[in-house]
Coordinates of C-alpha atoms and ligand atoms in Angstrom, one line a residue:
M567 CA 0.0 0.0 0.0
N568 CA 1.2 3.5 -0.7
M569 CA 1.9 5.5 2.4
L570 CA 0.7 8.7 0.8
E571 CA -1.8 8.9 -2.0
I572 CA -3.0 12.3 -3.3
K573 CA -6.0 11.9 -5.5
D574 CA -7.5 14.5 -7.8
L575 CA -6.5 17.3 -5.3
S576 CA -7.4 20.9 -6.0
V577 CA -6.4 23.8 -3.8
H578 CA -7.8 27.3 -4.6
F579 CA -7.1 30.7 -3.0
K580 CA -9.7 33.4 -2.6
S581 CA -8.2 36.7 -3.7
R582 CA -9.4 40.1 -4.6
A583 CA -8.7 39.5 -8.3
G584 CA -10.7 36.2 -8.2
T585 CA -10.2 32.6 -7.4
V586 CA -6.6 31.4 -7.8
H587 CA -6.5 27.8 -9.1
A588 CA -3.1 27.1 -7.5
V589 CA -3.4 23.3 -7.6
E590 CA -5.7 21.5 -10.0
G591 CA -6.5 17.8 -10.1
V592 CA -3.2 16.6 -8.7
N593 CA -2.4 12.9 -8.4
L594 CA 0.7 11.8 -6.6
W595 CA 1.7 8.9 -4.5
L596 CA 4.6 7.7 -2.4
E597 CA 5.7 4.4 -0.8
K598 CA 7.2 4.1 2.6
G599 CA 11.0 4.9 2.6
E600 CA 10.8 6.7 -0.7
L601 CA 12.2 10.1 -1.6
L602 CA 10.0 12.0 -3.9
G603 CA 11.3 15.2 -5.7
V604 CA 8.9 17.9 -6.8
A605 CA 10.1 20.3 -9.5
G606 CA 8.7 23.1 -11.6
E607 CA 8.9 26.8 -12.2
S608 CA 8.2 29.4 -9.4
G609 CA 4.4 29.6 -8.8
C610 CA 3.5 26.2 -10.2
G611 CA 2.0 25.0 -6.9
K612 CA 4.8 23.0 -5.3
T613 CA 4.5 24.6 -1.9
T614 CA 0.7 24.7 -1.9
T615 CA 0.4 21.0 -2.8
T616 CA 2.7 19.9 -0.1
L617 CA 1.4 22.2 2.6
A618 CA -2.1 20.7 2.0
I619 CA -0.8 17.4 3.3
P620 CA -0.2 18.4 6.9
G621 CA -3.1 20.9 6.7
L622 CA -0.9 24.0 6.9
L623 CA -2.5 26.0 4.0
P624 CA -2.9 29.8 4.4
Q625 CA -6.3 31.1 5.7
N626 CA -7.6 32.1 2.3
A627 CA -7.1 28.6 0.8
F628 CA -9.8 26.0 0.4
I629 CA -9.9 22.5 -1.0
P630 CA -12.8 22.2 -3.5
K631 CA -12.1 18.5 -4.3
G632 CA -9.7 15.6 -3.8
Q633 CA -8.3 13.3 -1.1
I634 CA -5.0 13.0 0.7
L635 CA -4.8 9.5 1.9
F636 CA -2.1 9.0 4.5
N637 CA -1.8 5.3 5.7
G638 CA -5.3 4.9 4.2
E639 CA -6.9 7.8 6.1
D640 CA -8.1 10.9 4.3
L641 CA -6.4 14.0 5.9
V642 CA -8.7 16.4 4.1
K643 CA -11.6 15.2 6.2
K644 CA -9.8 15.5 9.5
T645 CA -10.5 18.3 11.9
E646 CA -7.9 20.8 13.0
K647 CA -7.7 19.0 16.4
E648 CA -7.1 15.7 14.7
M649 CA -4.4 17.2 12.4
E650 CA -2.5 18.5 15.4
K651 CA -1.8 14.9 16.3
V652 CA -0.6 14.2 12.8
R653 CA 1.8 17.1 12.6
W654 CA 5.3 16.6 14.0
K655 CA 4.6 13.0 15.1
Q656 CA 3.6 11.7 11.7
I657 CA 4.4 14.4 9.2
S658 CA 6.8 17.2 9.7
V659 CA 7.8 20.1 7.5
I660 CA 11.0 22.0 6.8
F661 CA 9.5 25.2 5.5
Q662 CA 10.8 27.2 2.5
G663 CA 13.3 29.7 4.1
A664 CA 13.0 28.0 7.5
M665 CA 16.6 28.5 8.6
N666 CA 15.9 32.2 9.0
A667 CA 12.8 31.5 11.1
L668 CA 14.6 30.3 14.3
N669 CA 13.8 32.5 17.3
P670 CA 16.9 34.7 17.8
L671 CA 16.2 35.1 21.6
Q672 CA 16.1 31.4 22.5
T673 CA 18.8 28.8 22.4
V674 CA 18.7 26.3 19.6
G675 CA 18.4 23.4 22.0
K676 CA 15.4 24.9 23.8
Q677 CA 13.6 25.5 20.5
M678 CA 14.2 21.9 19.4
M679 CA 12.8 20.6 22.6
E680 CA 9.6 22.5 22.3
P681 CA 7.7 20.2 19.8
I682 CA 8.6 17.1 21.9
L683 CA 7.3 18.6 25.2
L684 CA 4.2 19.9 23.4
H685 CA 3.3 16.7 21.5
E686 CA 4.7 14.0 23.8
P687 CA 3.7 15.1 27.3
H688 CA 4.9 11.8 28.8
V689 CA 8.5 12.6 27.8
S690 CA 10.6 14.3 30.5
K691 CA 12.7 17.4 29.9
K692 CA 15.8 15.3 30.5
E693 CA 14.8 12.7 27.9
A694 CA 13.8 15.4 25.4
E695 CA 17.3 17.1 25.9
E696 CA 19.0 13.7 25.3
R697 CA 17.0 13.2 22.1
V698 CA 17.8 16.7 20.8
K699 CA 21.5 16.2 21.5
E700 CA 21.6 12.9 19.7
L701 CA 19.8 14.4 16.7
L702 CA 22.2 17.4 16.6
E703 CA 25.1 14.9 16.4
Q704 CA 23.3 13.0 13.6
V705 CA 23.2 16.2 11.5
G706 CA 26.9 16.9 12.2
I707 CA 26.6 19.5 15.1
E708 CA 28.4 18.9 18.4
K709 CA 26.0 18.4 21.3
N710 CA 27.6 21.0 23.4
R711 CA 26.2 23.6 21.0
F712 CA 22.8 22.8 22.4
T713 CA 23.0 26.1 24.4
N714 CA 24.1 28.3 21.5
Y715 CA 21.8 30.9 20.0
P716 CA 20.9 30.9 16.3
H717 CA 23.3 33.8 15.4
E718 CA 26.2 31.7 16.6
F719 CA 25.6 29.3 13.6
S720 CA 26.3 29.7 9.9
G721 CA 23.5 29.4 7.4
G722 CA 24.3 25.8 6.6
M723 CA 24.4 24.9 10.3
R724 CA 21.1 26.6 10.9
Q725 CA 19.6 24.5 8.1
R726 CA 21.1 21.4 9.8
V727 CA 19.3 22.5 13.0
M728 CA 16.0 22.8 11.1
I729 CA 16.5 19.3 9.7
A730 CA 17.2 17.9 13.1
M731 CA 14.2 19.7 14.5
S732 CA 11.9 18.1 11.8
L733 CA 12.9 14.7 13.2
V734 CA 12.5 15.3 17.0
C735 CA 9.1 13.6 17.2
D736 CA 10.2 10.7 14.9
P737 CA 7.8 11.3 12.0
E738 CA 7.2 9.0 9.1
L739 CA 7.1 11.6 6.4
V740 CA 9.2 14.8 6.1
I741 CA 8.4 17.5 3.7
A742 CA 11.4 19.6 2.8
D743 CA 10.6 22.8 0.8
E744 CA 13.6 24.1 -1.1
P745 CA 16.0 22.9 1.7
V746 CA 19.2 24.1 0.0
T747 CA 18.1 27.0 -2.2
A748 CA 19.4 29.8 0.1
L749 CA 22.8 28.1 0.6
D750 CA 26.0 28.2 -1.4
V751 CA 26.8 25.4 -3.8
M752 CA 29.4 23.5 -1.7
I753 CA 27.1 23.5 1.3
Q754 CA 24.1 22.5 -0.8
A755 CA 25.8 19.2 -1.7
Q756 CA 26.6 18.4 2.0
I757 CA 23.0 19.1 3.1
L758 CA 21.6 17.0 0.4
E759 CA 23.9 14.1 1.3
L760 CA 22.8 14.5 4.9
L761 CA 19.1 14.4 4.0
K762 CA 19.7 11.2 2.0
K763 CA 21.6 9.7 4.9
L764 CA 18.8 10.5 7.3
V765 CA 16.1 9.1 5.0
K766 CA 18.0 5.7 5.2
K767 CA 18.9 5.8 8.8
Y768 CA 15.4 6.6 10.1
S769 CA 13.5 4.8 7.3
L770 CA 11.8 8.1 6.5
S771 CA 9.7 9.0 3.5
M772 CA 10.5 12.4 2.2
I773 CA 9.1 14.9 -0.3
M774 CA 11.7 17.3 -1.4
I775 CA 10.9 20.5 -3.4
S776 CA 13.4 22.1 -5.6
H777 CA 13.4 24.0 -8.8
D778 CA 16.8 22.4 -9.6
L779 CA 15.9 19.3 -11.5
S780 CA 19.4 18.0 -11.7
V781 CA 19.7 17.9 -7.9
L782 CA 16.4 16.0 -7.6
C783 CA 17.3 13.5 -10.2
E784 CA 20.5 12.6 -8.4
L785 CA 19.0 12.3 -5.0
C786 CA 15.4 11.1 -5.3
D787 CA 13.8 7.8 -6.1
K788 CA 10.9 9.4 -7.9
I789 CA 10.2 12.8 -9.5
A790 CA 7.0 14.8 -10.1
I791 CA 7.1 17.7 -12.5
M792 CA 4.5 20.4 -11.9
Y793 CA 3.3 23.0 -14.3
A794 CA 0.6 25.6 -13.7
G795 CA -0.9 23.7 -10.7
R796 CA -0.8 20.3 -12.3
V797 CA 1.5 17.3 -12.3
V798 CA 2.5 16.8 -15.9
E799 CA 5.0 14.0 -15.4
Y800 CA 5.8 11.5 -12.7
G801 CA 8.1 8.5 -12.5
Y802 CA 11.4 7.0 -11.4
A803 CA 14.0 9.8 -11.3
R804 CA 16.4 8.2 -13.7
E805 CA 13.7 7.5 -16.2
V806 CA 12.3 11.0 -16.1
F807 CA 15.8 12.4 -16.5
T808 CA 16.9 10.1 -19.3
H809 CA 13.6 9.5 -21.1
P810 CA 11.3 12.5 -20.4
K811 CA 7.9 12.1 -21.9
H812 CA 6.3 15.5 -21.5
P813 CA 7.4 18.4 -23.7
Y814 CA 7.7 20.7 -20.6
T815 CA 10.1 18.2 -18.9
V816 CA 12.1 18.0 -22.1
K817 CA 12.4 21.8 -22.2
L818 CA 13.2 22.0 -18.4
L819 CA 16.0 19.5 -18.9
H820 CA 17.4 21.4 -21.9
S821 CA 17.5 24.5 -19.9
L822 CA 19.9 22.9 -17.4
P823 CA 23.6 23.9 -17.7
D824 CA 25.9 21.0 -18.5
I825 CA 28.2 21.0 -15.5
Y826 CA 30.7 18.5 -17.0
G827 CA 30.9 19.9 -20.6
E828 CA 31.9 23.2 -21.9
K829 CA 30.0 26.3 -20.9
V830 CA 26.7 26.1 -22.8
F831 CA 24.1 28.6 -23.6
I832 CA 21.1 28.1 -21.3
N833 CA 17.8 28.2 -23.2
G834 CA 15.0 29.5 -21.1
I835 CA 11.5 28.4 -22.2
P836 CA 10.0 31.3 -24.2
G837 CA 6.6 32.6 -22.9
Y838 CA 4.9 32.5 -19.6
P839 CA 2.7 30.1 -17.6
P840 CA -1.1 30.8 -18.0
S841 CA -3.2 32.7 -15.6
L842 CA -4.3 30.7 -12.6
I843 CA -7.4 32.9 -12.2
T844 CA -8.7 32.2 -15.7
P845 CA -7.0 28.9 -16.6
P846 CA -7.1 27.9 -20.3
A847 CA -9.6 25.4 -21.5
G848 CA -7.0 23.0 -22.8
C849 CA -3.5 21.8 -21.8
P850 CA -1.9 24.5 -19.6
F851 CA 1.4 24.2 -21.4
C852 CA -0.2 24.5 -24.9
E853 CA 0.8 28.2 -25.4
R854 CA 4.5 27.4 -25.0
C855 CA 4.6 23.9 -26.5
T856 CA 6.4 23.3 -29.7
E857 CA 4.8 19.9 -30.1
K858 CA 1.1 20.9 -29.9
I859 CA -1.6 19.3 -31.9
P860 CA -5.1 20.8 -32.4
E861 CA -6.8 19.0 -29.5
C862 CA -4.3 20.4 -27.0
G863 CA -6.2 23.7 -27.1
S864 CA -9.5 22.2 -26.0
R865 CA -8.7 19.2 -23.8
V866 CA -6.8 19.0 -20.4
P867 CA -4.8 15.8 -20.7
E868 CA -4.9 13.4 -17.7
L869 CA -1.9 11.8 -16.1
V870 CA -1.6 8.5 -18.1
D871 CA 0.4 5.4 -17.2
L872 CA 2.9 4.8 -20.0
G873 CA 4.3 1.6 -18.4
G874 CA 7.2 1.0 -16.0
G875 CA 5.8 3.4 -13.4
H876 CA 6.2 6.4 -15.8
Y877 CA 3.3 8.8 -16.2
A878 CA 2.7 11.9 -18.3
A879 CA -0.2 14.2 -18.9
C880 CA 0.1 15.1 -22.6
C881 CA -2.5 14.9 -25.4
R882 CA 0.1 13.4 -27.7
Q883 CA 0.8 10.5 -25.3
T884 CA -2.9 9.7 -24.9
E885 CA -3.2 9.8 -28.7
G886 CA -0.5 7.1 -28.9
R887 CA 2.0 9.3 -30.6
A888 CA 5.5 9.7 -29.2
V889 CA 6.5 13.1 -27.9
V890 CA 10.2 12.8 -28.2
Ligands
ATP1359 N1 -2.1 32.9 0.2 C1 -2.2 33.0 -1.1 N2 -3.2 33.7 -1.7 C2 -3.4 33.8 -3.0 N3 -2.6 33.2 -3.9 C3 -1.6 32.4 -3.4 C4 -1.3 32.3 -2.0 N4 -0.3 31.5 -1.8 C5 0.2 31.2 -3.1 N5 -0.6 31.7 -4.0 C6 -0.5 31.5 -5.5 O1 -0.6 30.1 -5.8 C7 0.3 29.8 -6.8 C8 1.2 28.6 -6.3 O2 2.0 29.1 -5.3 P1 3.1 28.2 -4.6 O3 3.7 29.0 -3.5 O4 2.5 26.9 -4.2 O5 4.2 27.9 -5.8 P2 5.6 27.3 -5.7 O6 5.7 26.3 -6.9 O7 5.9 26.8 -4.4 O8 6.6 28.5 -6.1 P3 8.1 28.9 -5.6 O9 9.0 28.0 -6.4 O10 8.2 30.3 -5.9 O11 8.2 28.6 -4.1 C9 1.0 31.0 -7.2 O12 0.4 31.6 -8.3 C10 0.9 31.9 -6.0 O13 0.9 33.3 -6.4
MG1360 MG1 7.3 27.3 -2.9

């Protein structure tokens, strides 16, 4: 059984300009112990999709349809009180930009103990302190830094603290939203290695968001590519990287610099994503797609199983024609 199964999920926002269709009909799934990468341009709905899982959407968001099955239970139907029991202990989140969100007035150790003391009342302060110190060591920080304040740590170390903090209540699923984006390249690699190590050590499942597709392909078991609120391709990382099936994924991969070869000209994808307030009638990528056929303008393609665990949402695929 899949540990997480998101079925036909839509998340909309009420705004002055109208309803923002930030996530539309998303299907995604994840087995225990798997690392799923989610990629796509800024604004495509990565954060919104993943924040819907632990029920942490902003006030003006609502879920018009869909299910989020976690170990078989639909999280969309749970009350806020029930979700409080799910957060930290079953699902934890490393938020986008989290390393700058530590309280500057409190020691790192104290902040890390808070979720334990709040969610596991039977655990003593001493035990919580021990657990925090052990996790600090697991992320490569000496335990005697327990009493340090956030400003005494570098950016990379603060991010290590946030990673350790996401594990304090021993969750099954960790959502890491752009965990390395704000860090310099050398540190990025170390943090990604650390996340991979922790996934193995604690048998975690993880969803990692990044706009850097090459990073995700290297690290993750599976990849989901999002475009304008929809998942357009999903499959094993290596397969998606070497045999992309959706024209958008192909373009994204072509826009990556070749780090081993000579300097190459990086082609952006001409054009812009469609409006999420008045979404187009057909495929959301249609306007920018060089492979389009007439029906793309009038039909939104579903995510279709192409065999081998590889899925794409493209009118050409469902027509039986190869895209690339
Ligand atoms: N509270 C909100 N109210 C209205 N619209 C919102 C709100 N939060 C997000 N949106 C819109 O929803 C869409 C999806 O946003 P989201 O933050 O999920 O994208 P993202 O893929 O995480 O982008 P990024 O890579 O920049 O983090 C965007 O168009 C965004 O402007
Ligand atoms: Mg985001």
